[in-house]
Amino acid sequence: MNLLPTEPPACTREAGSLCYQVFQVTKNEWLSASAGWLLTKPLRILMIVAVAFLLRYLVRRLINRVTRMPSGSSKLPTLLRPLREKAPEVLGSAVMERRRQRAATIGSVLKSMATFLIYGLAFILVLGELGIDLAPIIASAGIVGVALGFGAQNLVKDFLSGMFMMIEDQYGVGDVVDVGEASGTVEAVGLRITTLRDINGTVWYVRNGEILRVGNSSQGFAVAVVDVPLSYSADVEKATELMADKAKTLLESEGLAPNVLEPPEMLGVETVTPEGIKLRLTVKVRPGKQWAVQRALRAHLLAALDEAGFEPPLGRFMSAGPAAQ
């Protein structure tokens, strides 16, 4: 049985081509015809992978540079400068920790997104070099993505909510917040969970996607509100003048003066109840300092009114009780 001679591949007649050069050296038709696939494609794939690694490295270096906060410095990282910040400077070291955590979190998200996009694009280019039809893969990936989206919608919701909270600076480490189900001091802010510690020391882990409203007591300024009860027989005008004078003197002391932003405002009678009346005094103070100022004012004002002879509500009944026994 005679074998018919086969014609060498057409590429072996193209002078200057890789196929032609390999055929001239090896005289092997299969090797010369496959030279492009065996040499060129692996080199292209290696180049794609190398460029992807290099690009990822450079992007991560850039993200680290714009999110880096020098140790001991309160200067905003480059990435946070265009973003709105609500952190009060009076929080001191907590502000620096808050800025550092905010920049680190946003930087971590950007790094993850950059890695996913760069490696994903490199993977698609490699499949294209291997001659694989990408249309079915892309369609399958879309279906899987939709399925995962429905299955992990709560996780995606928490993630997106955490991102917006970070970008909008709704709260941060050291803030005193009320998120509905829990309230306390923020200890950590993540992309999925916010950690709070309440006044009793209990740690609360709140999913960001479940936070519908946030009451932040540590932004801008706060108001110390002091209500002082008096009996119906008290001289309201005299009590008002006494409280205003005592509050002004107390707030000018060294212990409270650094926390006070404006002079106290005496609002007068706030409520009238069957037990007596209440006088209200307010003071604008630095955020987070309202509770300390309230306690100091309440103690001194009550003592001053008692020294001036003002009786508290139901004071006569309470004082007459032991005498009647």
XYZ file of C-alpha atoms in Angstrom:
325
model
C 0.000 0.000 0.000
C 1.518 3.243 -1.140
C 1.185 6.310 1.014
C 0.420 9.478 -0.870
C 2.932 12.209 -0.190
C 1.533 15.065 1.877
C 2.151 18.674 1.139
C 4.017 20.605 3.828
C 2.001 23.321 5.549
C 1.595 26.572 3.668
C 3.349 28.472 6.454
C 6.612 26.654 5.633
C 6.746 28.650 2.408
C 6.361 32.034 4.147
C 9.928 33.282 4.438
C 10.631 35.023 7.703
C 7.830 33.328 9.623
C 8.504 31.241 12.709
C 6.959 28.212 10.972
C 9.369 28.614 8.034
C 12.422 28.924 10.307
C 11.471 25.871 12.398
C 10.823 23.822 9.208
C 14.199 24.772 7.795
C 15.902 23.542 10.955
C 13.855 20.442 11.847
C 12.171 19.455 8.543
C 9.262 18.402 10.775
C 5.893 19.509 9.431
C 3.956 19.041 12.680
C 6.536 20.866 14.759
C 6.804 23.691 12.272
C 3.015 24.026 11.997
C 2.654 23.977 15.801
C 5.572 26.305 16.474
C 3.308 29.305 16.808
C 1.099 27.556 19.347
C 3.974 25.968 21.286
C 6.140 29.076 21.520
C 4.173 32.209 20.747
C 1.050 31.519 22.821
C 2.936 30.486 26.001
C 5.032 33.612 25.706
C 1.909 35.746 25.313
C 0.269 34.027 28.276
C 3.368 34.545 30.409
C 3.447 38.182 29.357
C -0.238 38.641 30.284
C 0.331 37.052 33.717
C 3.493 39.096 34.308
C 1.769 42.352 33.336
C -1.173 41.466 35.625
C 1.140 40.832 38.598
C 3.079 44.033 37.918
C -0.067 46.125 37.470
C -1.577 44.713 40.669
C 1.620 45.485 42.563
C 1.726 49.071 41.298
C -1.980 49.666 42.029
C -1.626 48.311 45.569
C 1.427 50.507 46.126
C -0.568 53.501 44.943
C -3.503 52.653 47.224
C -1.150 52.221 50.196
C 0.382 55.588 49.448
C -2.908 57.500 49.328
C -4.333 55.723 52.404
C -1.214 55.745 54.559
C -1.316 57.871 57.692
C 2.090 58.724 59.216
C 2.556 57.404 62.732
C 1.733 60.030 65.358
C 0.348 62.473 62.772
C -3.240 63.713 62.665
C -2.966 64.734 59.017
C -5.639 63.282 56.777
C -4.523 60.616 54.279
C -4.650 61.737 50.647
C -7.638 59.495 49.898
C -9.775 61.036 52.657
C -9.118 64.692 51.848
C -11.818 64.984 49.151
C -14.283 63.103 51.384
C -16.414 64.831 53.965
C -15.259 64.292 57.532
C -17.384 64.800 60.622
C -14.906 63.675 63.278
C -14.469 66.361 65.956
C -10.897 67.272 66.817
C -11.677 67.183 70.536
C -11.662 63.373 70.460
C -7.856 63.569 70.359
C -6.191 60.211 69.848
C -9.554 58.642 68.982
C -9.714 60.906 65.913
C -6.387 59.601 64.625
C -7.474 56.013 65.219
C -10.760 56.752 63.483
C -9.031 58.281 60.468
C -6.544 55.427 60.311
C -9.285 52.805 60.466
C -11.419 54.613 57.903
C -8.516 54.939 55.458
C -7.429 51.337 56.033
C -10.933 50.005 55.435
C -11.471 51.969 52.232
C -7.968 51.014 51.087
C -8.662 47.329 51.745
C -11.829 47.482 49.669
C -10.033 49.253 46.820
C -7.262 46.647 46.876
C -9.763 43.800 46.710
C -11.614 45.439 43.830
C -8.380 46.142 41.939
C -7.168 42.547 42.401
C -10.492 41.141 41.211
C -10.625 43.367 38.120
C -6.968 42.905 37.098
C -6.855 39.140 37.598
C -10.308 38.727 36.064
C -9.256 40.594 32.927
C -5.994 38.612 32.751
C -7.923 35.341 33.066
C -10.213 36.313 30.178
C -7.234 37.284 28.002
C -5.505 33.964 28.742
C -8.629 32.014 27.777
C -8.778 34.026 24.561
C -5.165 33.110 23.770
C -6.019 29.432 24.284
C -8.808 29.747 21.732
C -11.617 29.020 24.178
C -15.036 30.458 23.327
C -15.805 32.928 26.113
C -19.494 33.461 25.368
C -20.788 30.352 27.245
C -18.435 31.070 30.172
C -19.620 34.655 30.474
C -23.258 33.536 30.276
C -22.682 30.888 32.960
C -20.872 33.389 35.163
C -23.820 35.747 34.849
C -26.270 33.045 35.939
C -24.040 32.026 38.871
C -23.650 35.666 39.853
C -27.406 36.181 39.916
C -27.861 33.032 42.015
C -25.186 34.119 44.475
C -26.701 37.579 44.588
C -30.062 36.198 45.679
C -28.471 33.810 48.154
C -26.095 36.355 49.701
C -28.221 39.474 49.421
C -27.971 40.166 53.161
C -24.189 39.961 52.984
C -24.121 42.308 49.990
C -26.498 44.658 51.787
C -24.238 44.732 54.867
C -21.172 45.311 52.700
C -22.670 48.184 50.727
C -24.084 49.809 53.867
C -20.675 49.597 55.524
C -19.026 51.171 52.485
C -21.411 54.127 52.458
C -21.055 54.585 56.223
C -17.291 54.755 55.815
C -17.383 57.127 52.838
C -19.992 59.424 54.382
C -18.286 59.303 57.801
C -21.572 58.744 59.610
C -19.707 57.548 62.700
C -16.345 56.173 63.687
C -14.288 54.743 66.515
C -14.855 56.690 69.734
C -18.265 58.113 68.793
C -21.266 57.667 71.063
C -24.144 56.536 68.850
C -27.678 55.207 69.008
C -28.483 52.756 66.208
C -31.939 51.768 67.403
C -31.548 48.351 69.001
C -28.295 49.279 70.722
C -26.464 52.386 71.833
C -23.000 53.013 73.201
C -19.446 53.865 72.238
C -18.200 52.630 68.872
C -15.223 50.302 69.318
C -14.807 49.066 65.746
C -16.340 49.764 62.341
C -16.147 47.053 59.688
C -17.695 46.557 56.296
C -20.207 44.069 57.713
C -20.343 44.605 61.480
C -20.250 47.630 63.788
C -19.124 46.928 67.365
C -20.614 48.979 70.215
C -20.059 48.882 73.971
C -22.917 50.245 76.051
C -22.750 51.979 79.426
C -23.059 48.632 81.247
C -20.038 47.202 79.430
C -22.023 44.912 77.126
C -20.567 44.549 73.619
C -23.091 44.744 70.784
C -22.380 43.492 67.257
C -24.720 45.237 64.831
C -24.981 44.292 61.149
C -24.547 47.377 58.992
C -27.408 46.369 56.722
C -29.807 46.407 59.692
C -28.940 49.983 60.718
C -31.776 52.188 59.466
C -30.927 55.298 61.460
C -27.948 56.582 63.416
C -28.008 59.110 66.235
C -24.462 60.407 66.740
C -23.755 62.342 69.947
C -20.118 63.024 69.055
C -20.241 65.230 65.967
C -20.002 69.006 65.773
C -21.302 70.042 69.187
C -23.600 68.804 71.923
C -26.085 70.448 74.289
C -26.093 69.812 78.022
C -29.689 69.999 79.254
C -30.340 70.394 82.988
C -33.857 70.277 84.460
C -34.191 71.392 88.079
C -37.445 70.655 89.968
C -39.007 73.220 92.309
C -42.114 73.394 94.424
C -45.123 75.541 93.498
C -44.345 77.973 96.318
C -40.885 78.804 94.946
C -40.061 82.244 93.565
C -39.460 81.324 89.912
C -37.826 84.639 88.987
C -35.402 84.519 91.896
C -34.599 80.831 91.238
C -33.962 81.592 87.573
C -31.514 84.384 88.390
C -29.745 82.230 90.962
C -29.375 79.294 88.586
C -28.067 81.524 85.767
C -25.440 83.130 88.030
C -24.306 79.837 89.567
C -24.114 78.113 86.181
C -22.046 80.929 84.684
C -19.631 80.870 87.625
C -19.303 77.089 87.548
C -18.740 76.884 83.787
C -15.965 79.447 83.984
C -13.999 77.210 86.344
C -10.869 75.463 85.113
C -12.482 72.041 85.231
C -15.384 72.791 82.852
C -14.310 75.862 80.843
C -12.406 73.862 78.146
C -15.592 71.893 77.356
C -17.943 74.892 77.060
C -18.528 76.498 73.652
C -21.133 79.145 74.548
C -22.468 80.767 77.734
C -25.351 78.967 79.462
C -28.896 79.813 78.424
C -31.644 79.881 81.020
C -34.873 78.825 79.303
C -37.145 79.159 82.343
C -40.133 76.984 83.180
C -40.098 73.826 81.069
C -42.928 71.745 82.526
C -45.661 72.003 85.140
C -46.717 68.754 86.805
C -48.943 67.867 89.788
C -45.765 67.479 91.845
C -44.194 70.847 90.979
C -42.449 72.776 88.232
C -39.184 72.298 86.349
C -36.734 74.960 85.248
C -34.499 74.206 82.270
C -30.975 75.414 81.553
C -28.946 74.504 78.446
C -25.277 74.853 77.519
C -23.593 74.219 74.178
C -20.529 72.069 74.811
C -17.999 69.985 72.956
C -19.276 66.646 71.627
C -19.197 63.854 74.145
C -18.858 66.230 77.107
C -22.558 66.930 77.677
C -23.025 64.231 80.289
C -20.124 65.387 82.488
C -21.312 68.993 82.278
C -24.884 67.984 83.088
C -23.826 66.060 86.181
C -21.673 68.918 87.480
C -24.359 71.539 86.854
C -27.131 69.440 88.379
C -25.183 68.824 91.597
C -24.109 72.454 92.090
C -27.441 73.994 91.151
C -29.397 71.758 93.512
C -26.949 72.567 96.307
C -27.169 76.301 95.588
C -30.987 76.265 95.585
C -31.033 74.289 98.824
C -28.687 76.803 100.476
C -30.901 79.667 99.291
C -33.928 78.072 100.991
C -35.753 76.738 97.929
C -37.760 73.614 98.621
C -37.914 70.688 96.185
C -41.304 69.341 95.045
C -43.206 67.609 97.882
C -40.479 68.818 100.251
C -42.914 69.777 103.004
C -44.671 66.417 102.918
C -41.373 64.544 102.992
C -40.039 66.674 105.867
C -43.320 66.491 107.794
C -43.383 62.702 107.688
C -40.715 61.954 110.304
C -41.951 64.735 112.581
C -45.446 63.298 112.634
C -44.246 59.871 113.755
